[in-house]
Short mmCIF file of C-alpha atoms in Angstrom, two decimals:
data_model
loop_
_atom_site.label_atom_id
_atom_site.label_comp_id
_atom_site.label_asym_id
_atom_site.label_seq_id
_atom_site.Cartn_x
_atom_site.Cartn_y
_atom_site.Cartn_z
CA PRO A 1 14.56 12.38 8.79
CA PRO A 2 14.52 12.79 5.01
CA PRO A 3 13.37 16.14 3.67
CA GLU A 4 9.71 16.97 3.14
CA PRO A 5 8.50 15.99 -0.38
CA ALA A 6 8.92 18.75 -2.90
CA PRO A 7 5.83 20.64 -3.71
CA GLU A 8 4.17 20.12 -7.12
CA PRO A 9 5.71 22.34 -9.78
CA ALA A 10 3.57 25.44 -10.95
CA GLY A 11 1.21 24.48 -13.67
CA ARG A 12 1.12 20.82 -12.73
CA HIS A 13 -2.69 20.85 -12.07
CA ALA A 14 -3.31 22.45 -15.55
CA GLU A 15 -1.18 19.80 -17.12
CA LEU A 16 -3.22 17.07 -15.31
CA ALA A 17 -6.52 18.76 -16.41
CA ARG A 18 -5.48 18.95 -20.05
CA ALA A 19 -4.59 15.22 -20.05
CA ALA A 20 -7.76 14.33 -18.37
CA LYS A 21 -9.71 16.42 -20.94
CA LEU A 22 -8.02 14.56 -23.83
CA GLU A 23 -8.84 11.19 -22.11
CA LEU A 24 -12.37 11.86 -21.08
CA GLY A 25 -13.54 14.23 -23.79
CA PRO A 26 -17.11 15.82 -23.10
CA GLU A 27 -17.42 13.82 -19.74
CA PHE A 28 -14.71 16.04 -18.25
CA VAL A 29 -15.91 19.11 -16.49
CA GLU A 30 -13.20 21.66 -17.24
CA SER A 31 -14.59 24.47 -15.15
CA LEU A 32 -14.87 22.34 -12.09
CA ALA A 33 -11.26 21.21 -12.51
CA ARG A 34 -10.03 24.71 -12.77
CA GLY A 35 -11.94 25.83 -9.67
CA LEU A 36 -10.51 22.87 -7.70
CA GLY A 37 -7.05 23.71 -9.05
CA VAL A 38 -7.31 27.35 -7.74
CA LEU A 39 -8.40 26.08 -4.27
CA ALA A 40 -5.52 23.66 -4.23
CA ALA A 41 -2.98 26.33 -5.30
CA PHE A 42 -3.43 28.38 -2.19
CA ASP A 43 -0.75 26.22 -0.35
CA ARG A 44 1.66 26.62 -3.19
CA ALA A 45 1.22 30.30 -3.96
CA ALA A 46 3.31 32.88 -2.15
CA GLY A 47 1.27 35.01 0.19
CA GLY A 48 1.02 34.49 3.84
CA ASP A 49 -1.63 35.28 6.44
CA GLU A 50 -2.63 38.38 4.55
CA GLY A 51 -3.77 36.26 1.50
CA VAL A 52 -2.72 35.49 -2.00
CA THR A 53 -2.78 37.64 -5.11
CA LEU A 54 -4.56 36.74 -8.30
CA SER A 55 -1.19 36.88 -10.10
CA ALA A 56 0.38 34.45 -7.58
CA LEU A 57 -2.52 31.97 -8.02
CA ALA A 58 -2.30 32.16 -11.81
CA ASP A 59 1.47 31.44 -11.53
CA ALA A 60 0.80 28.51 -9.23
CA THR A 61 -1.98 26.92 -11.44
CA GLY A 62 -0.51 27.70 -14.76
CA LEU A 63 -3.99 28.99 -15.74
CA PRO A 64 -4.73 32.44 -17.41
CA ARG A 65 -5.41 35.26 -14.97
CA ALA A 66 -9.02 35.75 -16.41
CA THR A 67 -9.74 32.03 -15.71
CA VAL A 68 -8.45 32.30 -12.18
CA ARG A 69 -10.42 35.49 -11.60
CA ARG A 70 -13.66 33.91 -12.66
CA SER A 71 -12.97 30.81 -10.38
CA LEU A 72 -12.23 33.17 -7.52
CA ILE A 73 -15.45 35.19 -7.99
CA THR A 74 -17.44 32.01 -8.05
CA LEU A 75 -15.64 30.47 -4.91
CA GLU A 76 -16.18 33.86 -3.12
CA HIS A 77 -19.87 33.94 -3.97
CA LEU A 78 -20.26 30.44 -2.64
CA GLY A 79 -18.47 31.24 0.60
CA TYR A 80 -15.29 29.26 0.10
CA VAL A 81 -12.96 32.27 -0.42
CA ARG A 82 -12.84 35.78 0.92
CA SER A 83 -11.24 38.86 -0.58
CA ASP A 84 -10.16 42.30 0.35
CA GLY A 85 -10.29 43.38 -3.27
CA ARG A 86 -6.64 42.54 -3.96
CA ARG A 87 -5.77 39.38 -2.04
CA PHE A 88 -7.67 36.16 -1.51
CA CYS A 89 -7.84 33.75 1.40
CA PRO A 90 -9.74 30.37 1.80
CA ARG A 91 -12.55 30.51 4.26
CA PRO A 92 -13.31 27.75 6.87
CA ARG A 93 -16.10 26.39 4.67
CA VAL A 94 -13.54 24.79 2.41
CA LEU A 95 -13.27 22.23 5.21
CA GLU A 96 -16.69 20.97 4.00
CA LEU A 97 -14.89 19.59 0.92
CA GLY A 98 -13.92 16.30 2.44
CA TYR A 99 -12.53 17.24 5.87
CA ALA A 100 -15.41 15.41 7.70
CA HIS A 101 -14.68 12.35 5.75
CA LEU A 102 -10.93 12.61 6.26
CA SER A 103 -11.13 13.36 10.02
CA GLY A 104 -11.66 9.62 10.86
CA LEU A 105 -9.76 8.15 7.89
CA PRO A 106 -7.97 4.85 8.58
CA LEU A 107 -4.86 3.81 6.57
CA SER A 108 -6.82 0.82 5.33
CA ARG A 109 -9.37 3.05 3.56
CA ILE A 110 -6.56 4.84 1.84
CA ALA A 111 -4.87 1.72 0.82
CA GLN A 112 -8.00 -0.24 -0.47
CA PRO A 113 -8.36 1.34 -3.89
CA HIS A 114 -4.70 0.89 -4.57
CA LEU A 115 -4.92 -2.75 -3.58
CA VAL A 116 -7.74 -3.22 -5.94
CA ARG A 117 -5.73 -1.78 -8.80
CA LEU A 118 -2.76 -3.90 -7.82
CA VAL A 119 -4.81 -7.10 -7.97
CA ALA A 120 -6.16 -6.12 -11.37
CA ALA A 121 -2.56 -5.63 -12.62
CA THR A 122 -1.11 -8.88 -11.08
CA HIS A 123 -4.09 -11.23 -10.90
CA ASP A 124 -2.92 -12.23 -7.42
CA SER A 125 -4.09 -11.42 -3.90
CA ALA A 126 -2.86 -8.20 -2.31
CA SER A 127 -2.71 -7.07 1.32
CA LEU A 128 -1.54 -4.36 3.58
CA SER A 129 -0.44 -5.03 7.18
CA VAL A 130 1.04 -3.21 10.13
CA LEU A 131 3.45 -4.41 12.86
CA VAL A 132 1.69 -5.26 16.24
CA GLY A 133 4.28 -6.61 18.74
CA ASP A 134 6.07 -9.38 17.01
CA GLU A 135 3.29 -10.15 14.55
CA ILE A 136 1.86 -8.56 11.52
CA GLN A 137 -1.85 -7.65 11.51
CA TYR A 138 -3.74 -7.46 8.19
CA ALA A 139 -5.37 -4.02 7.89
CA ALA A 140 -6.65 -4.40 4.26
CA ARG A 141 -6.85 -7.19 1.79
CA VAL A 142 -8.16 -7.81 -1.72
CA PRO A 143 -8.10 -11.62 -2.37
CA THR A 144 -8.40 -13.50 -5.67
CA ILE A 145 -8.52 -17.23 -5.04
CA ARG A 146 -7.93 -18.81 -1.73
CA ILE A 147 -4.26 -20.20 -1.65
CA MET A 148 -3.79 -20.66 2.07
CA SER A 149 -5.37 -23.24 4.61
CA VAL A 150 -6.05 -20.41 6.88
CA ASP A 151 -8.78 -17.90 5.80
CA ILE A 152 -7.07 -14.44 5.92
CA THR A 153 -9.38 -11.57 6.88
CA VAL A 154 -8.68 -8.09 8.16
CA GLY A 155 -7.28 -8.52 11.72
CA THR A 156 -5.62 -11.83 11.03
CA ARG A 157 -2.09 -12.07 12.59
CA PHE A 158 1.02 -14.04 11.63
CA PRO A 159 4.47 -14.18 13.07
CA ALA A 160 6.46 -11.29 11.58
CA HIS A 161 9.63 -13.22 11.00
CA ALA A 162 8.11 -15.68 8.58
CA THR A 163 6.15 -13.24 6.33
CA SER A 164 7.24 -10.89 3.57
CA MET A 165 5.42 -7.98 5.15
CA GLY A 166 6.74 -8.75 8.51
CA ARG A 167 10.34 -8.72 7.17
CA VAL A 168 9.71 -5.37 5.58
CA LEU A 169 8.30 -3.92 8.73
CA LEU A 170 11.15 -5.31 10.90
CA ALA A 171 13.79 -4.14 8.43
CA GLY A 172 12.27 -0.57 8.59
CA LEU A 173 12.68 -0.35 12.31
CA PRO A 174 15.51 1.78 13.68
CA ALA A 175 18.78 -0.20 14.11
CA ALA A 176 18.62 -0.49 17.91
CA GLU A 177 14.99 -1.42 18.02
CA ARG A 178 15.44 -3.98 15.20
CA ALA A 179 18.36 -5.50 17.15
CA ALA A 180 16.35 -5.68 20.40
CA ARG A 181 13.30 -7.07 18.63
CA LEU A 182 15.43 -9.74 16.90
CA ASP A 183 16.96 -10.87 20.20
CA ARG A 184 13.51 -11.61 21.68
CA LEU A 185 11.66 -13.11 18.71
CA GLU A 186 10.59 -16.65 18.96
CA LEU A 187 11.64 -18.01 15.65
CA ALA A 188 9.28 -20.90 15.37
CA PRO A 189 9.50 -23.17 12.33
CA LEU A 190 6.20 -22.87 10.49
CA THR A 191 7.44 -25.05 7.54
CA ARG A 192 10.62 -26.77 6.67
CA HIS A 193 11.74 -23.60 4.90
CA THR A 194 11.26 -21.12 7.78
CA ILE A 195 14.42 -19.25 8.86
CA THR A 196 14.87 -20.05 12.55
CA SER A 197 18.52 -18.74 12.79
CA ARG A 198 18.95 -15.27 14.24
CA ASP A 199 22.00 -14.75 12.38
CA ARG A 200 20.42 -15.81 9.07
CA LEU A 201 17.39 -13.61 9.88
CA ARG A 202 19.52 -10.72 10.85
CA ALA A 203 21.35 -10.94 7.45
CA GLU A 204 18.11 -11.25 5.61
CA LEU A 205 16.65 -8.17 7.36
CA ASP A 206 19.89 -6.14 6.39
CA ARG A 207 19.32 -7.30 2.82
CA VAL A 208 15.66 -6.28 2.85
CA ALA A 209 16.50 -2.92 4.29
CA GLU A 210 19.04 -2.31 1.47
CA ALA A 211 16.85 -3.74 -1.40
CA GLY A 212 13.59 -2.20 -0.26
CA HIS A 213 11.57 -5.41 -0.74
CA ALA A 214 11.30 -8.89 0.81
CA LEU A 215 10.55 -12.19 -0.80
CA VAL A 216 9.40 -15.05 1.42
CA ASP A 217 9.26 -18.38 -0.23
CA GLU A 218 7.15 -21.14 1.51
CA GLU A 219 8.28 -20.09 4.95
CA LEU A 220 4.74 -19.25 6.29
CA GLU A 221 2.92 -22.12 4.49
CA GLU A 222 4.12 -24.75 2.03
CA GLY A 223 3.33 -23.63 -1.56
CA LEU A 224 2.87 -19.90 -0.65
CA ARG A 225 5.15 -17.23 -2.08
CA ALA A 226 4.92 -13.52 -1.25
CA LEU A 227 6.67 -10.32 -2.21
CA ALA A 228 6.31 -7.16 -0.13
CA VAL A 229 7.54 -3.43 -0.11
CA PRO A 230 7.26 -0.76 2.70
CA VAL A 231 4.84 2.04 2.88
CA LEU A 232 6.48 5.23 4.27
CA ASP A 233 4.97 8.25 5.98
CA ARG A 234 6.09 11.76 5.18
CA SER A 235 8.95 11.58 7.57
CA GLY A 236 10.34 8.44 5.88
CA ARG A 237 9.27 6.02 8.62
CA VAL A 238 8.01 2.65 7.64
CA VAL A 239 4.42 2.53 8.84
CA ALA A 240 2.96 -0.40 6.82
CA ALA A 241 3.71 -2.96 4.16
CA VAL A 242 2.04 -4.09 1.02
CA ASN A 243 2.44 -7.50 -0.50
CA VAL A 244 1.31 -9.72 -3.31
CA SER A 245 0.93 -13.44 -2.51
CA MET A 246 0.55 -16.37 -4.88
CA HIS A 247 0.95 -20.11 -5.16
CA ALA A 248 4.53 -21.00 -5.67
CA SER A 249 3.65 -22.82 -8.95
CA ARG A 250 2.43 -19.61 -10.64
CA ARG A 251 5.98 -17.93 -10.87
CA THR A 252 9.47 -18.71 -9.83
CA ALA A 253 10.98 -16.44 -7.30
CA GLU A 254 12.98 -14.65 -9.90
CA ARG A 255 9.91 -14.10 -12.10
CA ALA A 256 7.96 -12.94 -9.08
CA VAL A 257 10.42 -10.16 -8.36
CA ALA A 258 10.79 -9.15 -12.05
CA GLU A 259 7.05 -9.04 -12.85
CA LEU A 260 5.50 -7.91 -9.53
CA LEU A 261 7.96 -5.43 -8.00
CA PRO A 262 7.12 -2.57 -10.23
CA ALA A 263 3.47 -2.94 -9.63
CA LEU A 264 3.97 -3.27 -5.86
CA ARG A 265 6.09 -0.15 -5.79
CA GLU A 266 3.63 1.75 -7.76
CA ALA A 267 0.77 0.82 -5.32
CA ALA A 268 2.92 1.67 -2.34
CA ALA A 269 3.80 5.06 -3.96
CA GLY A 270 0.11 5.83 -4.48
CA ILE A 271 -0.71 4.94 -0.87
CA GLU A 272 2.11 7.09 0.40
CA HIS A 273 0.93 10.03 -1.85
CA ASP A 274 -2.61 9.71 -0.42
CA LEU A 275 -1.41 9.31 3.15
CA ARG A 276 0.64 12.57 2.80
CA VAL A 277 -2.38 14.46 1.39
CA ALA A 278 -4.69 13.20 4.11
CA GLY A 279 -2.02 13.89 6.73
CA ARG A 280 -2.17 17.65 5.88
CA PHE A 281 -5.85 17.69 7.24
CA THR A 282 -5.98 14.99 9.83
CA ARG A 283 -4.07 12.29 11.66
CA VAL A 284 -4.56 9.13 9.71
CA ARG A 285 -5.43 6.18 11.95
CA ILE A 286 -2.79 3.35 11.65
CA PRO A 287 -3.72 0.24 13.63
#
């Protein structure tokens, strides 16, 4: 598997806080941001089971020692941190800060706000799906106007071979599993454009695996064009796919890739980031 994502560089939280302060002005609560930054820094600061020093936390946050000290005193008083006078450790009470919410967190809830932003950027419907057998199953969706004869809702399933998300998910399977899956797929022609040749589909999945995206043009339904990218977990395994779908008259295939792929990849990266963060605290439910 690919290596674990690199930790955020020291001082990154302070940089983000400064940028947010400039953007929000007096609406930004700087002391709250600093305290949260100190809590988040315990993972990055060198210490171990015996705790973390004030200096290590200051280095990890990029904040002045005096600022970190005031945050730690406040956090200790509230019961979120304990200290032996020189080293500091988080207390179990930090789990109150979202763990109960995360403990039952499904992937669809992680994806939803990213899909909302994707729709706002593209003005087309966006969805997230997972592979269930030989079909995709919609796990989250933000529609704009209805462009299909079938009303798509969470739980709707379509044959994987004829959908953009299905091809991304099939292409992301290990080689042996992908070959076995392809041998048993029933390649039903859903429109006159649907790929029904195993050799053609095999070549297309190879191309999707290499390119990192799939464009399906009127293969699921006449007049429907869709572009999809994968969503990876922290081990690099494809666990879901995100797509944008549109009426074919809105953009040519070339324009769809040029205009939508950057926004799609940004949405997928955001979902992956939130998935990694949530995965540190709980097992995210993926249908």
